[in-house]
Coordinates of C-alpha atoms in Angstrom, one line a residue:
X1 CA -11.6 -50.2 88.3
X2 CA -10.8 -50.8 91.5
X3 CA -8.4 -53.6 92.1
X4 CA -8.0 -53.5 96.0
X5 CA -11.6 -54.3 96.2
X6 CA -11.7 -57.5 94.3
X7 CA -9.1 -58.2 95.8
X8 CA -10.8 -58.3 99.3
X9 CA -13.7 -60.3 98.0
X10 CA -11.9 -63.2 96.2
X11 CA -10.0 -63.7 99.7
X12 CA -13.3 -63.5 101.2
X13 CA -14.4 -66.0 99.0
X14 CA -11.8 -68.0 99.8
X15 CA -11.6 -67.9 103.2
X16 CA -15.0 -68.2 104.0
X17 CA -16.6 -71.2 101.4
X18 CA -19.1 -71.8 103.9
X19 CA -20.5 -68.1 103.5
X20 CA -20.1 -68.7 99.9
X21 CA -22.1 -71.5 99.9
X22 CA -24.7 -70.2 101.8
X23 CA -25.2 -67.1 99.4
X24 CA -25.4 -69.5 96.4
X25 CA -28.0 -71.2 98.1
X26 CA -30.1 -68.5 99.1
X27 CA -29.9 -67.4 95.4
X28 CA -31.2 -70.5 94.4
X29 CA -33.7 -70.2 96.9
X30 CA -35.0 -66.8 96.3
X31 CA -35.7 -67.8 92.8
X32 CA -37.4 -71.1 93.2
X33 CA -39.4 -69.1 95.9
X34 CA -40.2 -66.6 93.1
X35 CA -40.9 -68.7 90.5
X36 CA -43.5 -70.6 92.0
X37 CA -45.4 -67.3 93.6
X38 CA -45.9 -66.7 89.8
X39 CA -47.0 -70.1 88.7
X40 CA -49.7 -69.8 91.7
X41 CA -50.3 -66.1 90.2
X42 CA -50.9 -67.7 86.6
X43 CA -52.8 -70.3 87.9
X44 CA -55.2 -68.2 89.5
X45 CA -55.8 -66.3 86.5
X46 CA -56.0 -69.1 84.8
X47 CA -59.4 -70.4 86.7
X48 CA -60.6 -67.6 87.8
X49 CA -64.1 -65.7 86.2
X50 CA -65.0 -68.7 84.0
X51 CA -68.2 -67.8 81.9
X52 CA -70.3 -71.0 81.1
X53 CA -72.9 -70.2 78.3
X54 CA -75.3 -72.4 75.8
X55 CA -75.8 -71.2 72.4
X56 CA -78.5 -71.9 70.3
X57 CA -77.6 -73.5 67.0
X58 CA -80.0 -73.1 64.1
X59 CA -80.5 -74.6 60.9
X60 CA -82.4 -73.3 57.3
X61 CA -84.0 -76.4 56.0
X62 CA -86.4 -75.3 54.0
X63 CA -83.9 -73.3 52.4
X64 CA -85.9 -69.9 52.6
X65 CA -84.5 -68.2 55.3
X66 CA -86.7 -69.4 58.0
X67 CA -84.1 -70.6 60.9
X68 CA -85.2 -73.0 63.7
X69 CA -83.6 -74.3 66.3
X70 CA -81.5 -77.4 66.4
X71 CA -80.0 -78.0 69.6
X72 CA -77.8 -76.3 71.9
X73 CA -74.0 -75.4 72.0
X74 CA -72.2 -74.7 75.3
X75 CA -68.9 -72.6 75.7
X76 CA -66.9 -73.1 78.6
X77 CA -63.9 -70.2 79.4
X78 CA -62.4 -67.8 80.8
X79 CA -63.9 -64.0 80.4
X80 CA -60.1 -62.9 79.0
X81 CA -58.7 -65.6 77.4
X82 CA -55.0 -65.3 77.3
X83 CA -52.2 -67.6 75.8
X84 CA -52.5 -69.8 78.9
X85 CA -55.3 -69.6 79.7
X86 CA -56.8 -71.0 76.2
X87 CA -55.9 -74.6 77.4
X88 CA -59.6 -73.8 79.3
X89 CA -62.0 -73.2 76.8
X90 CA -64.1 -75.2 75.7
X91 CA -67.3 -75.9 73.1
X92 CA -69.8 -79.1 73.2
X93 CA -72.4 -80.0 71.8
X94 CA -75.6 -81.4 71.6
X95 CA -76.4 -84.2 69.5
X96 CA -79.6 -84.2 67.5
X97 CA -81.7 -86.4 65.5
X98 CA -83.9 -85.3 62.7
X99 CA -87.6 -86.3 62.7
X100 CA -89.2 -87.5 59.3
X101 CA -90.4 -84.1 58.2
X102 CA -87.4 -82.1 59.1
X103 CA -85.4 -85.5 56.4
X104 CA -87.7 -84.9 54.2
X105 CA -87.3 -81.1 53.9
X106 CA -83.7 -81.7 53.9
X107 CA -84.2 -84.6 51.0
X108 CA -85.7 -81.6 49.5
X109 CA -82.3 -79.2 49.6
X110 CA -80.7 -82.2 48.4
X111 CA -82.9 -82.7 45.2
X112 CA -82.9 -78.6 45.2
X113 CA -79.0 -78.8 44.8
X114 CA -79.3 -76.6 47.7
X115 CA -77.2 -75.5 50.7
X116 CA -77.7 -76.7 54.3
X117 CA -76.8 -73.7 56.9
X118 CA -76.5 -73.4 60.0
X119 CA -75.6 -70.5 62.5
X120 CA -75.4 -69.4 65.8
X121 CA -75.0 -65.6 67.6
X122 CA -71.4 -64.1 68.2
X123 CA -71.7 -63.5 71.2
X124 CA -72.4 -66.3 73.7
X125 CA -73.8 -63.8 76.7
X126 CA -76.3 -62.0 73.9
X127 CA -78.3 -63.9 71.6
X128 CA -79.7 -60.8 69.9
X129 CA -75.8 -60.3 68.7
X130 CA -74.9 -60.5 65.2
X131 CA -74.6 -64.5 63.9
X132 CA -71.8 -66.3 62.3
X133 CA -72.9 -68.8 59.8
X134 CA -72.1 -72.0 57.8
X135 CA -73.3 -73.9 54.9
X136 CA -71.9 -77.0 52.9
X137 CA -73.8 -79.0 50.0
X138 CA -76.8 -80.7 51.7
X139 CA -76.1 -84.0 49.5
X140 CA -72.6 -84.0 50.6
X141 CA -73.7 -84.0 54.7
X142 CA -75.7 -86.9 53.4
X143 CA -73.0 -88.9 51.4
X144 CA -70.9 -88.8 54.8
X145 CA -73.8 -90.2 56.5
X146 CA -74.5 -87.5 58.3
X147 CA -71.2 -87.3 60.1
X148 CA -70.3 -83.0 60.5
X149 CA -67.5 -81.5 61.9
X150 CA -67.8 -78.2 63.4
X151 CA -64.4 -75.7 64.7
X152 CA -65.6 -72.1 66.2
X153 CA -63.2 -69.7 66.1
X154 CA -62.8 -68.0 69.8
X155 CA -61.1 -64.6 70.3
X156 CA -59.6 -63.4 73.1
X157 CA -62.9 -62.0 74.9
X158 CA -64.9 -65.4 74.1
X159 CA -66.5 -64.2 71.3
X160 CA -67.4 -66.0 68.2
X161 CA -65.8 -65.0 65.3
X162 CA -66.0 -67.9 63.0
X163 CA -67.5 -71.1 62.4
X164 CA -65.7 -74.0 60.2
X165 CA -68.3 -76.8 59.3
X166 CA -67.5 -79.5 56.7
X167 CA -68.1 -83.6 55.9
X168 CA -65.7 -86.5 55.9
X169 CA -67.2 -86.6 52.5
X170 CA -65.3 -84.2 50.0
X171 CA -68.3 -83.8 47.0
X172 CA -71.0 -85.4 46.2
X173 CA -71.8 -88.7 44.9
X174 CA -72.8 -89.1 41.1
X175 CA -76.1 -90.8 41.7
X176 CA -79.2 -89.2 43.6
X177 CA -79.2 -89.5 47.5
X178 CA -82.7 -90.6 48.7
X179 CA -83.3 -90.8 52.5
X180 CA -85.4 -93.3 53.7
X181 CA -88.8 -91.8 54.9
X182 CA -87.5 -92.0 58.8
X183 CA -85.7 -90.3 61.5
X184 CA -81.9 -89.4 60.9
X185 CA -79.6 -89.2 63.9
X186 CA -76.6 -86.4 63.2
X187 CA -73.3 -87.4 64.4
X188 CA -71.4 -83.9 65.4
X189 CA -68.0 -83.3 66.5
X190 CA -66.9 -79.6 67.6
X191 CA -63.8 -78.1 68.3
X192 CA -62.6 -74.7 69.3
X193 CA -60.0 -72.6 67.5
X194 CA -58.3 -69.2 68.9
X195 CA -57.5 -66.5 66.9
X196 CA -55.7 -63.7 67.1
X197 CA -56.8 -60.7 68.8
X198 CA -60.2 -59.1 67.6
X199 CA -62.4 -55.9 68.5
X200 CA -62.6 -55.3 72.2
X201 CA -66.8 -55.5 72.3
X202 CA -67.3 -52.0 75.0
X203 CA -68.8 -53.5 78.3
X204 CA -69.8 -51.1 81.1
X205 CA -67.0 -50.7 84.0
X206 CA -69.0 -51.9 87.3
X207 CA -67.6 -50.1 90.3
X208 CA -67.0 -52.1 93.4
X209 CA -67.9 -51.8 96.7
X210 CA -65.9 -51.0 100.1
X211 CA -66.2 -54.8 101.0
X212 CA -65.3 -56.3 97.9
X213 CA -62.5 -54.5 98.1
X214 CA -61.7 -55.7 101.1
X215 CA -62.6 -59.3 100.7
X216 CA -60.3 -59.1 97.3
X217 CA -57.2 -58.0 99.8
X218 CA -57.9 -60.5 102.7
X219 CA -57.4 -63.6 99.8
X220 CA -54.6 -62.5 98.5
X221 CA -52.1 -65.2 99.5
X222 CA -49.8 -63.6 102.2
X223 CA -45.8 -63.8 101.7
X224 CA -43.3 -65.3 103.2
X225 CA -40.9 -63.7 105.7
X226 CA -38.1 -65.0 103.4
X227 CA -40.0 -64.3 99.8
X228 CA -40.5 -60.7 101.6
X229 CA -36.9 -60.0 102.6
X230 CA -34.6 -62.1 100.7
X231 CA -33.1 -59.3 99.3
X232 CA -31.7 -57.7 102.4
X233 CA -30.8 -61.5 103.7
X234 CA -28.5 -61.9 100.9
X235 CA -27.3 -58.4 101.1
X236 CA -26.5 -59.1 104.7
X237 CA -24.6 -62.2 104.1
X238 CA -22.3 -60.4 101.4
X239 CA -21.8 -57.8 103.7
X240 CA -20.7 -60.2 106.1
X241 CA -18.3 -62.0 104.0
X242 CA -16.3 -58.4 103.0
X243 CA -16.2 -57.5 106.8
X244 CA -14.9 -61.4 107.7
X245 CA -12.5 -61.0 104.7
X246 CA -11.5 -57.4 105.9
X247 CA -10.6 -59.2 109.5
X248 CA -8.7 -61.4 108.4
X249 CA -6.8 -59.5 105.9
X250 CA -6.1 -57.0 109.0
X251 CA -4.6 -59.9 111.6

């Protein structure tokens, strides 16, 4: 294209390997500089709005329909949840023991050949929202000893859109379970699971004020004079080098 020009840079270049230097590390720099305003950007997003909710979780153990509560589930996350975000969310929960009646009504699904469910509502913020629910074999909960393992399946809003339960028993045993006519403590372990994206549930816009506004501007982490203008510093410092190598091309 134009040969005279390249020319007058790679003498530049050569003549001046301090300005070379010195653009190379401003590159560097520039990046680095940019790099980290967006890990600090991510981060933010990362921690910010986190939504702490408890769930009820409720169990059939008569078998008819008629849910009561067992104890409580809490979710811990962020109101989007976004691929790095997910490291932040969260589920616990609460461990319960069964009183004498509630084993006996559950020996009762066992010699029933019956199911034992449980459920809890979808969404964390609404407990009138629809429920996801789980069952296994109530003699196999017992052949593990009462030992459950639950994974709820997250979406990206925080909503629940599934719920994994099983036993680290696989079927049940030949001969017939009989619980002893006292308490039985549950042993629970929960874990959470994101899935792909779902439905977006519609949630009302809320408008903000003239000072929220504000306040959102004034913590917004200010710039550096360099993050600002390194653009024009490194266009400067080329600029200087093809003058310099222009000089001394002319003496």
């Amino acid at each position: 294209g134009r040969p005279g020009a390249v020319n007058l840079v790679e003498s530049s270049m050569r003549r001046s390997p301090l300005v070379v230097a010195l653009l190379l590390g401003l590159l560097v720099l520039a990046g680095a500089s940019l790099d980290l305003d967006d890990d600090e950007d991510e981060n933010r997003g990362d921690t910010s709005d986190q939504n702490v909710a408890s769930v009820v979780l409720e169990h059939d153990l008569k078998g008819n329909g008629e849910w009561t509560p067992r104890g409580k589930l809490t979710y811990t996350g962020p109101k989007m949840v976004t691929s790095k975000s997910k490291r932040l969310v969260s589920v616990r929960v609460e461990q319960v023991e069964l009183t004498s009646d509630q084993a006996q009504q559950f020996q009762a699904l066992i010699d029933g050949g019956r199911q034992y469910r449980v459920r809890m509502q979808s969404n964390v913020n609404d407990p009138n929202s629809a429920k996801v629910s789980a069952s296994i074999p109530a003699c196999m909960l017992a052949a593990a000893k009462f030992h459950e393992i639950y994974r709820v399946h997250v979406d990206q809003y925080g909503h629940i859109r599934g719920l994994w339960y099983q036993t680290l028993a696989t079927e049940c045993p030949p001969e017939a379970v009989k619980l002893a006519a006292e308490p039985v403590q549950l042993v629970t372990s929960v874990s959470v699971d994101m899935e792909g994206r779902g439905p977006r549930l519609a949630v009302e816009p809320k408008a903000k004020s003239p000072e929220q506004t504000i306040e959102e501007e004034k913590a917004k982490p200010q710039q550096t004079f360099f993050q600002k203008y390194w653009m024009y510093i490194i266009g400067g410092v080329v600029l200087v080098s093809l003058l310099q190598g222009e000089d001394d091309k002319g003496g």
